[in-house]
Structures are given as C-alpha cells and as structure tokens.
Amino acid sequence: MKKILVVEDEKAISMVLKAYLHREGFEVIQVFDGTEAIDVFMEWEPDLVLLDVMLPGKDGWEILKEIREKDACPVIMLTALGEVDYRLSGFKSGADDYISKPFVADEVVARVHAVLRRSPSIVTSEKKIRQYGSLKVDMGTYTVFVNGKEVVMTPRDLSLFVFFVSNPNQIFTREQLIEQVWGMDYDGSDRAVDLAIKRMRKALDKWPDSEGEIKTLRGMGYQLLVYEN
C-alpha cells in the first residue's frame, strides 16, 4: 500500500483529501503544522507528499527544500497562489506537480496516481546498465552514479534524464519531452523542461564534458550527447 503524507493546515481540506485517498487504497498520515513535517517525513518515509505552501511554523517552500536535501520522494504542492511565477518557483525548487486551490479532490487523486506512475521506482523493471565514461545509470533501479557516487534527482527530473539515457544522441523538443515523459495530462509551462535541464546539469557537474553532456540546440531542442566507451 502506497503511503501519502498530507501537510495541510486547513483541517477540512486535509480530511477531504484523506477520505478520497483512502478510497483509492492509499495509507494517509496528516500533518497540520510546518514545523512537524520533516520529522514525520523522515520517520514515516512516504511514497508521496501533498504539501501546502502557506503553513504555520514553516512554509512549504522551506519544507520542500529540506526534503530535497534528504530524499527524491515525489512532492505535489498545494496552494491558493495560482500565478505562473509561483508554479515555476515550485518546479525550480524540485516539486513534481503543482495544484492551485480551490481544487476538486478527484483531480488531486488523479495527479497523485500520475506522479506515482512516472516515479522512477515503479516505471520499469528492466535490468540494464548504461555507462558513458564515469557516468553509470542502472535502468532497473533508476539510480545514477558519477565517479561511483550516487547522483540524487527528483522523480520528475530523473524520469526525464533516464529518457535521455534511453535515447542517447537524439534531439527532442520541449513538447516531445513533455508528451513522452511527463504525459499529455501535464498542464504546466514548457519552461519546466528548461528548469529540469538546468537542475540535471547541476546534479551532473562532476561528469566531464569529454564523456558527454546535455546540449541545447537552439530552435531544435535538447540532446544527451554521449561518447561510447
């Protein structure tokens, strides 16, 4: 049974989400204060977090940052702030999805299912190692290593990177990447692809350019350029 951590200070909203998620077979634990969220997260080890932005004690952005420093668990942000800038801020910070209030509980449940489907831990069971110089990717466990050290990425970024690794040296537009990796039900800005690429490059900063790189081809898209051993 998948475990969902709901961090939401409005108890009525939290209770509705819990009821709908229980109906779908999820185990749910609720936190109503931002200061408790990380301790509960570390103790309970959820499969996904529904995280409100405006919380007492500690806001959602700070909690998301702390989660990303420790884990790549999928995080869906919940907020009444629906402007594009806030959505991009969430994706830039490592959120996997973003839902603006007011929302329909069924939509939240659908988003939870969608994020979990693309979560690297369940995407594939293929047993195969791809290696390009000091970069090694285990396609069965979706783990990435550079010089023997594991590289931590969010599930959203990792699913995109593994797609590149599965299709080396091919060029993809933003639209193709969104459709083939994140799905046509993704409703965020295509700039989220640019932000994901930026985070991946930062995560792979120890991978020498002489072995490969994520290239931007103006007017065309992105390409994982690799050099076979």
CSV table of C-alpha atoms in Angstrom, one decimal:
chain,number,residue,atom,x,y,z
A,1,MET,CA,0.0,0.0,0.0
A,2,LYS,CA,1.4,3.4,-1.0
A,3,LYS,CA,1.8,5.9,1.8
A,4,ILE,CA,0.8,9.6,1.3
A,5,LEU,CA,1.8,12.4,3.7
A,6,VAL,CA,-0.6,15.3,3.6
A,7,VAL,CA,0.8,18.5,5.0
A,8,GLU,CA,-2.1,20.9,5.1
A,9,ASP,CA,-3.1,23.3,8.0
A,10,GLU,CA,-6.8,23.6,6.9
A,11,LYS,CA,-8.2,20.5,8.6
A,12,ALA,CA,-11.4,20.4,6.5
A,13,ILE,CA,-9.3,20.2,3.3
A,14,SER,CA,-7.0,17.7,4.8
A,15,MET,CA,-9.8,15.4,5.9
A,16,VAL,CA,-11.4,15.5,2.5
A,17,LEU,CA,-8.1,14.6,0.8
A,18,LYS,CA,-7.6,11.8,3.4
A,19,ALA,CA,-11.1,10.4,2.6
A,20,TYR,CA,-10.6,10.4,-1.1
A,21,LEU,CA,-7.1,8.9,-0.9
A,22,HIS,CA,-8.3,6.2,1.4
A,23,ARG,CA,-11.0,5.3,-1.1
A,24,GLU,CA,-8.2,4.8,-3.7
A,25,GLY,CA,-6.4,2.4,-1.4
A,26,PHE,CA,-3.7,4.8,-0.1
A,27,GLU,CA,-2.4,4.9,3.5
A,28,VAL,CA,-2.5,8.5,4.7
A,29,ILE,CA,-0.9,10.4,7.6
A,30,GLN,CA,-1.8,14.1,8.2
A,31,VAL,CA,0.4,17.0,9.5
A,32,PHE,CA,-1.2,20.4,10.2
A,33,ASP,CA,2.0,22.4,11.1
A,34,GLY,CA,5.0,23.0,9.0
A,35,THR,CA,7.4,22.5,11.9
A,36,GLU,CA,6.4,18.9,12.3
A,37,ALA,CA,6.5,18.0,8.6
A,38,ILE,CA,10.2,16.9,8.3
A,39,ASP,CA,10.3,14.8,11.4
A,40,VAL,CA,7.1,12.9,10.3
A,41,PHE,CA,8.6,12.6,6.7
A,42,MET,CA,11.8,11.1,8.0
A,43,GLU,CA,10.0,8.7,10.4
A,44,TRP,CA,7.2,7.6,8.1
A,45,GLU,CA,9.1,7.6,4.7
A,46,PRO,CA,6.1,8.3,2.5
A,47,ASP,CA,5.8,7.4,-1.2
A,48,LEU,CA,4.5,10.9,-2.0
A,49,VAL,CA,3.9,14.2,-0.2
A,50,LEU,CA,1.0,16.6,-0.7
A,51,LEU,CA,2.4,19.9,0.6
A,52,ASP,CA,0.6,23.1,1.2
A,53,VAL,CA,2.6,26.3,0.7
A,54,MET,CA,1.1,28.5,3.4
A,55,LEU,CA,1.7,26.7,6.7
A,56,PRO,CA,2.2,27.8,10.3
A,57,GLY,CA,5.7,27.4,11.7
A,58,LYS,CA,7.5,26.7,8.4
A,59,ASP,CA,6.2,27.3,4.9
A,60,GLY,CA,6.0,24.7,2.1
A,61,TRP,CA,9.0,26.1,0.1
A,62,GLU,CA,11.3,25.6,3.1
A,63,ILE,CA,9.9,22.1,3.7
A,64,LEU,CA,10.4,21.2,0.1
A,65,LYS,CA,14.0,22.4,0.2
A,66,GLU,CA,14.7,20.2,3.3
A,67,ILE,CA,13.0,17.2,1.6
A,68,ARG,CA,15.1,17.6,-1.5
A,69,GLU,CA,18.3,17.8,0.6
A,70,LYS,CA,17.4,14.4,2.0
A,71,ASP,CA,15.3,12.5,-0.5
A,72,ALA,CA,13.9,12.3,-4.0
A,73,CYS,CA,10.3,11.5,-2.8
A,74,PRO,CA,7.7,12.9,-5.2
A,75,VAL,CA,6.1,16.2,-3.9
A,76,ILE,CA,2.9,17.8,-5.1
A,77,MET,CA,2.5,21.4,-4.0
A,78,LEU,CA,-0.9,22.7,-2.9
A,79,THR,CA,-1.5,26.5,-2.8
A,80,ALA,CA,-4.0,29.2,-3.3
A,81,LEU,CA,-1.4,31.1,-5.3
A,82,GLY,CA,-2.0,30.2,-8.9
A,83,GLU,CA,0.2,32.7,-10.8
A,84,VAL,CA,2.7,31.2,-13.3
A,85,ASP,CA,5.7,32.6,-11.3
A,86,TYR,CA,4.7,30.6,-8.3
A,87,ARG,CA,4.3,27.5,-10.4
A,88,LEU,CA,7.8,27.9,-11.9
A,89,SER,CA,9.2,28.6,-8.4
A,90,GLY,CA,7.8,25.2,-7.3
A,91,PHE,CA,9.2,23.3,-10.2
A,92,LYS,CA,12.6,25.1,-9.8
A,93,SER,CA,12.7,24.0,-6.2
A,94,GLY,CA,12.1,20.4,-7.2
A,95,ALA,CA,8.3,20.0,-7.0
A,96,ASP,CA,6.9,17.2,-9.1
A,97,ASP,CA,3.5,18.8,-9.7
A,98,TYR,CA,1.5,21.9,-8.6
A,99,ILE,CA,-2.2,22.2,-7.8
A,100,SER,CA,-3.9,25.5,-7.2
A,101,LYS,CA,-6.8,26.0,-4.7
A,102,PRO,CA,-9.7,25.7,-4.9
A,103,PHE,CA,-9.4,22.2,-6.4
A,104,VAL,CA,-11.5,19.1,-6.9
A,105,ALA,CA,-10.4,16.2,-4.7
A,106,ASP,CA,-10.8,13.8,-7.6
A,107,GLU,CA,-8.3,15.9,-9.5
A,108,VAL,CA,-5.8,15.7,-6.7
A,109,VAL,CA,-6.1,11.9,-6.6
A,110,ALA,CA,-5.7,11.7,-10.3
A,111,ARG,CA,-2.5,13.8,-10.1
A,112,VAL,CA,-1.2,11.6,-7.3
A,113,HIS,CA,-1.7,8.5,-9.5
A,114,ALA,CA,0.0,10.2,-12.4
A,115,VAL,CA,3.1,11.3,-10.4
A,116,LEU,CA,3.4,7.8,-8.8
A,117,ARG,CA,3.2,6.2,-12.3
A,118,ARG,CA,6.1,8.2,-13.5
A,119,SER,CA,8.1,7.9,-10.3
A,120,PRO,CA,11.3,6.1,-11.2
A,121,SER,CA,10.9,3.4,-8.6
A,122,ILE,CA,8.0,1.9,-10.5
A,123,VAL,CA,8.5,2.9,-14.1
A,124,THR,CA,10.4,-0.1,-15.2
A,125,SER,CA,12.0,-3.3,-14.0
A,126,GLU,CA,14.4,-3.6,-16.9
A,127,LYS,CA,17.8,-4.8,-15.8
A,128,LYS,CA,20.4,-3.0,-17.7
A,129,ILE,CA,23.4,-0.8,-17.0
A,130,ARG,CA,24.2,2.2,-19.3
A,131,GLN,CA,27.7,3.6,-18.8
A,132,TYR,CA,29.4,6.6,-20.5
A,133,GLY,CA,32.8,7.2,-19.0
A,134,SER,CA,32.3,7.9,-15.3
A,135,LEU,CA,28.5,8.2,-15.7
A,136,LYS,CA,26.7,4.9,-14.9
A,137,VAL,CA,22.9,4.5,-14.9
A,138,ASP,CA,21.1,1.5,-13.6
A,139,MET,CA,18.0,1.3,-15.8
A,140,GLY,CA,16.4,-1.3,-13.4
A,141,THR,CA,16.6,0.7,-10.2
A,142,TYR,CA,16.8,4.2,-11.8
A,143,THR,CA,20.0,5.1,-10.0
A,144,VAL,CA,22.6,7.4,-11.4
A,145,PHE,CA,26.3,7.5,-10.4
A,146,VAL,CA,29.2,9.7,-11.4
A,147,ASN,CA,32.6,8.5,-10.4
A,148,GLY,CA,30.9,5.9,-8.2
A,149,LYS,CA,28.9,8.5,-6.2
A,150,GLU,CA,25.2,8.4,-6.4
A,151,VAL,CA,23.5,11.5,-8.0
A,152,VAL,CA,20.2,12.4,-6.4
A,153,MET,CA,17.5,13.9,-8.6
A,154,THR,CA,13.8,14.4,-8.1
A,155,PRO,CA,11.5,11.7,-9.7
A,156,ARG,CA,10.4,14.2,-12.4
A,157,ASP,CA,14.0,15.1,-13.3
A,158,LEU,CA,15.1,11.5,-13.1
A,159,SER,CA,12.4,10.3,-15.4
A,160,LEU,CA,13.5,12.9,-17.9
A,161,PHE,CA,17.2,12.0,-17.6
A,162,VAL,CA,16.6,8.3,-17.9
A,163,PHE,CA,14.6,9.0,-21.1
A,164,PHE,CA,17.6,10.8,-22.5
A,165,VAL,CA,19.9,7.9,-21.4
A,166,SER,CA,17.5,5.5,-23.2
A,167,ASN,CA,17.7,7.6,-26.3
A,168,PRO,CA,21.3,9.0,-26.5
A,169,ASN,CA,22.3,11.4,-29.2
A,170,GLN,CA,18.7,12.0,-30.3
A,171,ILE,CA,17.2,15.5,-30.3
A,172,PHE,CA,13.9,16.2,-28.6
A,173,THR,CA,11.8,19.4,-28.5
A,174,ARG,CA,10.2,20.5,-25.2
A,175,GLU,CA,6.9,19.4,-26.5
A,176,GLN,CA,8.2,15.9,-27.3
A,177,LEU,CA,9.8,15.6,-23.9
A,178,ILE,CA,6.6,16.6,-22.1
A,179,GLU,CA,4.4,14.2,-24.2
A,180,GLN,CA,6.7,11.2,-24.0
A,181,VAL,CA,8.0,11.5,-20.4
A,182,TRP,CA,5.5,13.5,-18.3
A,183,GLY,CA,2.4,12.8,-20.3
A,184,MET,CA,-0.2,14.8,-22.2
A,185,ASP,CA,-2.1,15.4,-18.9
A,186,TYR,CA,0.8,17.6,-17.8
A,187,ASP,CA,-0.6,21.2,-17.7
A,188,GLY,CA,2.4,23.2,-16.6
A,189,SER,CA,4.6,25.6,-18.6
A,190,ASP,CA,7.0,24.1,-21.1
A,191,ARG,CA,9.6,26.2,-19.2
A,192,ALA,CA,9.5,23.5,-16.6
A,193,VAL,CA,11.6,21.4,-19.1
A,194,ASP,CA,14.3,24.2,-19.1
A,195,LEU,CA,14.3,24.2,-15.3
A,196,ALA,CA,14.6,20.4,-15.2
A,197,ILE,CA,17.5,20.5,-17.6
A,198,LYS,CA,19.2,23.2,-15.5
A,199,ARG,CA,18.9,21.1,-12.4
A,200,MET,CA,20.1,17.9,-14.2
A,201,ARG,CA,23.2,19.8,-15.4
A,202,LYS,CA,23.9,21.0,-11.9
A,203,ALA,CA,23.5,17.5,-10.5
A,204,LEU,CA,25.9,16.1,-13.1
A,205,ASP,CA,28.5,18.8,-12.7
A,206,LYS,CA,31.2,16.2,-11.9
A,207,TRP,CA,30.6,14.4,-15.3
A,208,PRO,CA,33.4,15.5,-17.6
A,209,ASP,CA,32.3,17.2,-20.9
A,210,SER,CA,34.8,14.9,-22.7
A,211,GLU,CA,32.5,12.0,-21.8
A,212,GLY,CA,29.1,13.6,-22.6
A,213,GLU,CA,26.8,16.5,-21.9
A,214,ILE,CA,23.2,17.7,-22.1
A,215,LYS,CA,23.2,20.0,-25.1
A,216,THR,CA,20.9,22.8,-26.0
A,217,LEU,CA,20.3,23.1,-29.8
A,218,ARG,CA,18.7,26.5,-30.5
A,219,GLY,CA,15.5,26.2,-32.3
A,220,MET,CA,15.5,22.4,-32.1
A,221,GLY,CA,15.5,21.2,-28.5
A,222,TYR,CA,17.8,19.2,-26.2
A,223,GLN,CA,20.1,16.2,-26.7
A,224,LEU,CA,22.1,13.9,-24.4
A,225,LEU,CA,25.3,13.8,-26.3
A,226,VAL,CA,27.4,10.8,-25.1
A,227,TYR,CA,30.6,9.2,-26.2
A,228,GLU,CA,30.6,5.4,-26.2
A,229,ASN,CA,33.4,3.6,-24.3
